[in-house]
Short mmCIF file of C-alpha atoms and ligand atoms in Angstrom, two decimals:
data_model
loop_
_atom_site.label_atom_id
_atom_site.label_comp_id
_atom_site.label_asym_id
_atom_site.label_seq_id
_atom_site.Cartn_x
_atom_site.Cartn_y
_atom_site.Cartn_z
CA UNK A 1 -3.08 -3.96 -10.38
CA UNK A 2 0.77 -3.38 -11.12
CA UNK A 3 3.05 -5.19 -8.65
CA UNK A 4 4.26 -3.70 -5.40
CA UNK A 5 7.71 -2.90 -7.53
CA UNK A 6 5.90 -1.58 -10.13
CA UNK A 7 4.96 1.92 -11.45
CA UNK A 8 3.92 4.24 -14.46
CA UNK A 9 5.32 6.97 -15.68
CA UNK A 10 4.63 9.61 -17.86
CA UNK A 11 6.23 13.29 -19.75
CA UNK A 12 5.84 15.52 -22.79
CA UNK A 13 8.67 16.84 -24.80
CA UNK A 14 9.99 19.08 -22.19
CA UNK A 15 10.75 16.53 -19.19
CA UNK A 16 11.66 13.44 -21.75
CA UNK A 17 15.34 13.04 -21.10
CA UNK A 18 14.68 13.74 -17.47
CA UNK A 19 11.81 11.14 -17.63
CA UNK A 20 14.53 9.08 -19.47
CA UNK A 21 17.22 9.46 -16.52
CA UNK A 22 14.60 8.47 -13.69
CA UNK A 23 13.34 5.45 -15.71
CA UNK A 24 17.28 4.20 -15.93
CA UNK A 25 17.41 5.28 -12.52
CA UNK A 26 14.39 3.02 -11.07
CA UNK A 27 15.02 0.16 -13.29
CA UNK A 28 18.52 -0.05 -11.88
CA UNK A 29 17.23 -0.20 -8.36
CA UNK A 30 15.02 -3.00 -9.71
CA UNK A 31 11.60 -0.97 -10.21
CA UNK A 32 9.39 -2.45 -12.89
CA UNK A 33 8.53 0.58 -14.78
CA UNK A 34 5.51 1.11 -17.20
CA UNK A 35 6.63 4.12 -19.62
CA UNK A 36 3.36 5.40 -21.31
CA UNK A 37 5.38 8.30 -23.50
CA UNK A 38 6.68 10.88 -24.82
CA UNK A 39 8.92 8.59 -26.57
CA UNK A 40 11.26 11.63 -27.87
CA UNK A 41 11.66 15.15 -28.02
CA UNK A 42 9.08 16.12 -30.53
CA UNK A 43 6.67 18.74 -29.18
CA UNK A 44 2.93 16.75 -27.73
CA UNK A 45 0.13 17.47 -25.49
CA UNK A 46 1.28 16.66 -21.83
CA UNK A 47 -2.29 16.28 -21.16
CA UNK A 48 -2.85 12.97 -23.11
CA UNK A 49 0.69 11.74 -20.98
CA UNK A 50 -1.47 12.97 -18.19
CA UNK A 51 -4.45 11.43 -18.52
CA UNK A 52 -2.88 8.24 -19.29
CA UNK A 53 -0.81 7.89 -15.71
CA UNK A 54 -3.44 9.68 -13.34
CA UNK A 55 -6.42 7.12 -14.92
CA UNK A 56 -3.97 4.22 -14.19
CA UNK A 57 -3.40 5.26 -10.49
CA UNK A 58 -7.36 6.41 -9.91
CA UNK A 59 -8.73 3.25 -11.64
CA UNK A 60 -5.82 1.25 -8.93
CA UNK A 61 -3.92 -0.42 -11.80
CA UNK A 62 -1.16 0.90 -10.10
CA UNK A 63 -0.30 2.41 -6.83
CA UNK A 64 1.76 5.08 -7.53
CA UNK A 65 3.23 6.95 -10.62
CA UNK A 66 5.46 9.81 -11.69
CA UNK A 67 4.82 12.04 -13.84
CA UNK A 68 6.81 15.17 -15.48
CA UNK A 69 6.71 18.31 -18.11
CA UNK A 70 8.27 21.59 -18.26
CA UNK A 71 7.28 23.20 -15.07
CA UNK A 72 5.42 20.25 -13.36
CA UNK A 73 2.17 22.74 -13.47
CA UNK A 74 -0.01 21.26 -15.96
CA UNK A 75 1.31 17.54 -15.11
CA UNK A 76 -0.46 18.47 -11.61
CA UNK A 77 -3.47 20.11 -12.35
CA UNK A 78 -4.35 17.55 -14.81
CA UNK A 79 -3.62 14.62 -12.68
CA UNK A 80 -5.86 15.97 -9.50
CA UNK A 81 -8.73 15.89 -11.57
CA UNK A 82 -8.67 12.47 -11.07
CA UNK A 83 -10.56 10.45 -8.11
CA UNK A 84 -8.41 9.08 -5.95
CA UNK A 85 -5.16 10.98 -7.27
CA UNK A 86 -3.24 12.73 -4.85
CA UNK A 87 -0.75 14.68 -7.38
CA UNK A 88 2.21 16.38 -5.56
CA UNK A 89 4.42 18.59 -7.03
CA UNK A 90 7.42 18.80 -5.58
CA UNK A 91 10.93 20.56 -6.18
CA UNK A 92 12.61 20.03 -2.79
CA UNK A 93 13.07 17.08 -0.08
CA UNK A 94 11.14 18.02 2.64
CA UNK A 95 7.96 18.59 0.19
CA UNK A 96 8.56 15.18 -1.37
CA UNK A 97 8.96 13.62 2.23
CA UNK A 98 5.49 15.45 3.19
CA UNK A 99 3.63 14.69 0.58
CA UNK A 100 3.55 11.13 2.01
CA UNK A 101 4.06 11.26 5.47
CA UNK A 102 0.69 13.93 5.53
CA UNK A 103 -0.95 13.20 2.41
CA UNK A 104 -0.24 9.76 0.82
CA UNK A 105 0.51 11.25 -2.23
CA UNK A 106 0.08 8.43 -4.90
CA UNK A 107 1.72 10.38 -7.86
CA UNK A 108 5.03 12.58 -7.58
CA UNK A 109 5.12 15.71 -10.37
CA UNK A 110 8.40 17.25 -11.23
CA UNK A 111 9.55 19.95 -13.35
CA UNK A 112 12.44 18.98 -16.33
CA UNK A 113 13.11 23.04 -16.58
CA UNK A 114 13.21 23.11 -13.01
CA UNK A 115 15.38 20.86 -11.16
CA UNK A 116 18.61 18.96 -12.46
CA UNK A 117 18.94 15.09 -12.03
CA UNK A 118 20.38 14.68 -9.15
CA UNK A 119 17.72 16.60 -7.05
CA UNK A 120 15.61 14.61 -9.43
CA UNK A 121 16.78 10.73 -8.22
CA UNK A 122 16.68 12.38 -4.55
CA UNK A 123 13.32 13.42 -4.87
CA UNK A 124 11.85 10.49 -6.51
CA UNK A 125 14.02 8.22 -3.74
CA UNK A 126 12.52 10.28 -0.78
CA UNK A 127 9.15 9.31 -2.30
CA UNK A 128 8.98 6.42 -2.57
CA UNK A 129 11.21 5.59 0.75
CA UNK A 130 8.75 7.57 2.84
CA UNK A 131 5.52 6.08 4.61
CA UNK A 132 2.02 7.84 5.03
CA UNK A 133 1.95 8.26 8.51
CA UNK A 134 -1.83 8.11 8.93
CA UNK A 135 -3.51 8.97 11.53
CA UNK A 136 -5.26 11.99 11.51
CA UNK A 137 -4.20 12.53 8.20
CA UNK A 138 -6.41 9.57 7.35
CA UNK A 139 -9.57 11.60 6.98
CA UNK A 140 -8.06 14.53 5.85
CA UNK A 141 -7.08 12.40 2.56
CA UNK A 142 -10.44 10.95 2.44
CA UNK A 143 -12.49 14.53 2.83
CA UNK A 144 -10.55 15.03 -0.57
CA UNK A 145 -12.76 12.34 -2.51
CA UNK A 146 -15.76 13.00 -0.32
C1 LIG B 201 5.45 22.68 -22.73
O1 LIG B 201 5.99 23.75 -23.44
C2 LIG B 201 5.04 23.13 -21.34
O2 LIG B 201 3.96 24.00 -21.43
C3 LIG B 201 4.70 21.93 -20.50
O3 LIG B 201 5.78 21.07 -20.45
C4 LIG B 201 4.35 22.20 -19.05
O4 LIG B 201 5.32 22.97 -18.42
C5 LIG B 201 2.98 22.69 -18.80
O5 LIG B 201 2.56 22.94 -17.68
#
């Protein structure tokens, strides 16, 4: 299991620099971050960058990760096959904020052709500032693995 300060992340060619920026932008606010690729520019398969981060999170080596490609599309629909995962993607602050508060999301999607970096660092701070509130939104999550 990755520390409480730790977390993985994950991109293909299209989101690299933007995975790039967020990795500077956690390791300066002292996040130990596990980068499992792209590694550059050259075109891949986001799915294998997929796979890698969502079986990390549903296997509980880690309790939360980020992941990012062109649109954010496949990123997500690759990562929710995954027991456990609870893949939000996200392109504004109130969505990133909800996807906790309502449904402990435990990996944050995001689009490099959609948003810029500074909406980027926002929404990845929102994350991971914001609490799962619980409550009746406790078996909601679980009904999702049931
Ligand atoms: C790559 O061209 C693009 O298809 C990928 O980054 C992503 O947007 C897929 O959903």
């Amino acid at each position: 299991m990755g520390q409480d300060n730790s977390i993985i992340i994950g991109c293909d060619h299209a989101a690299f620099e933007l995975k790039e920026k967020i990795k500077k932008y956690l390791q300066d606010k002292g996040w130990q971050v596990i980068d499992v690729g792209t590694t550059g520019p050259e075109s891949v398969n986001y799915v294998d960058y997929g796979k890698k981060v969502a079986g990390a999170v549903s296997r509980g080596e880690f309790s939360k990760g980020i992941l990012l490609c062109g649109t954010g599309l496949g990123m997500s629909m690759v990562a929710n096959r995954f027991p456990k995962v609870r893949a939000a993607l996200v392109s504004d602050v109130f969505s990133a904020k909800l996807s906790r508060v309502h449904n402990d999301s435990n990996i944050l999607v995001l689009g490099g052709r959609i948003i810029g970096d500074i909406l980027a660092f926002e929404l990845v701070q929102t994350w991971l500032d914001t609490e799962f509130e619980g409550g009746r939104h406790l078996k909601r999550i679980q009904d999702i693995d049931n």
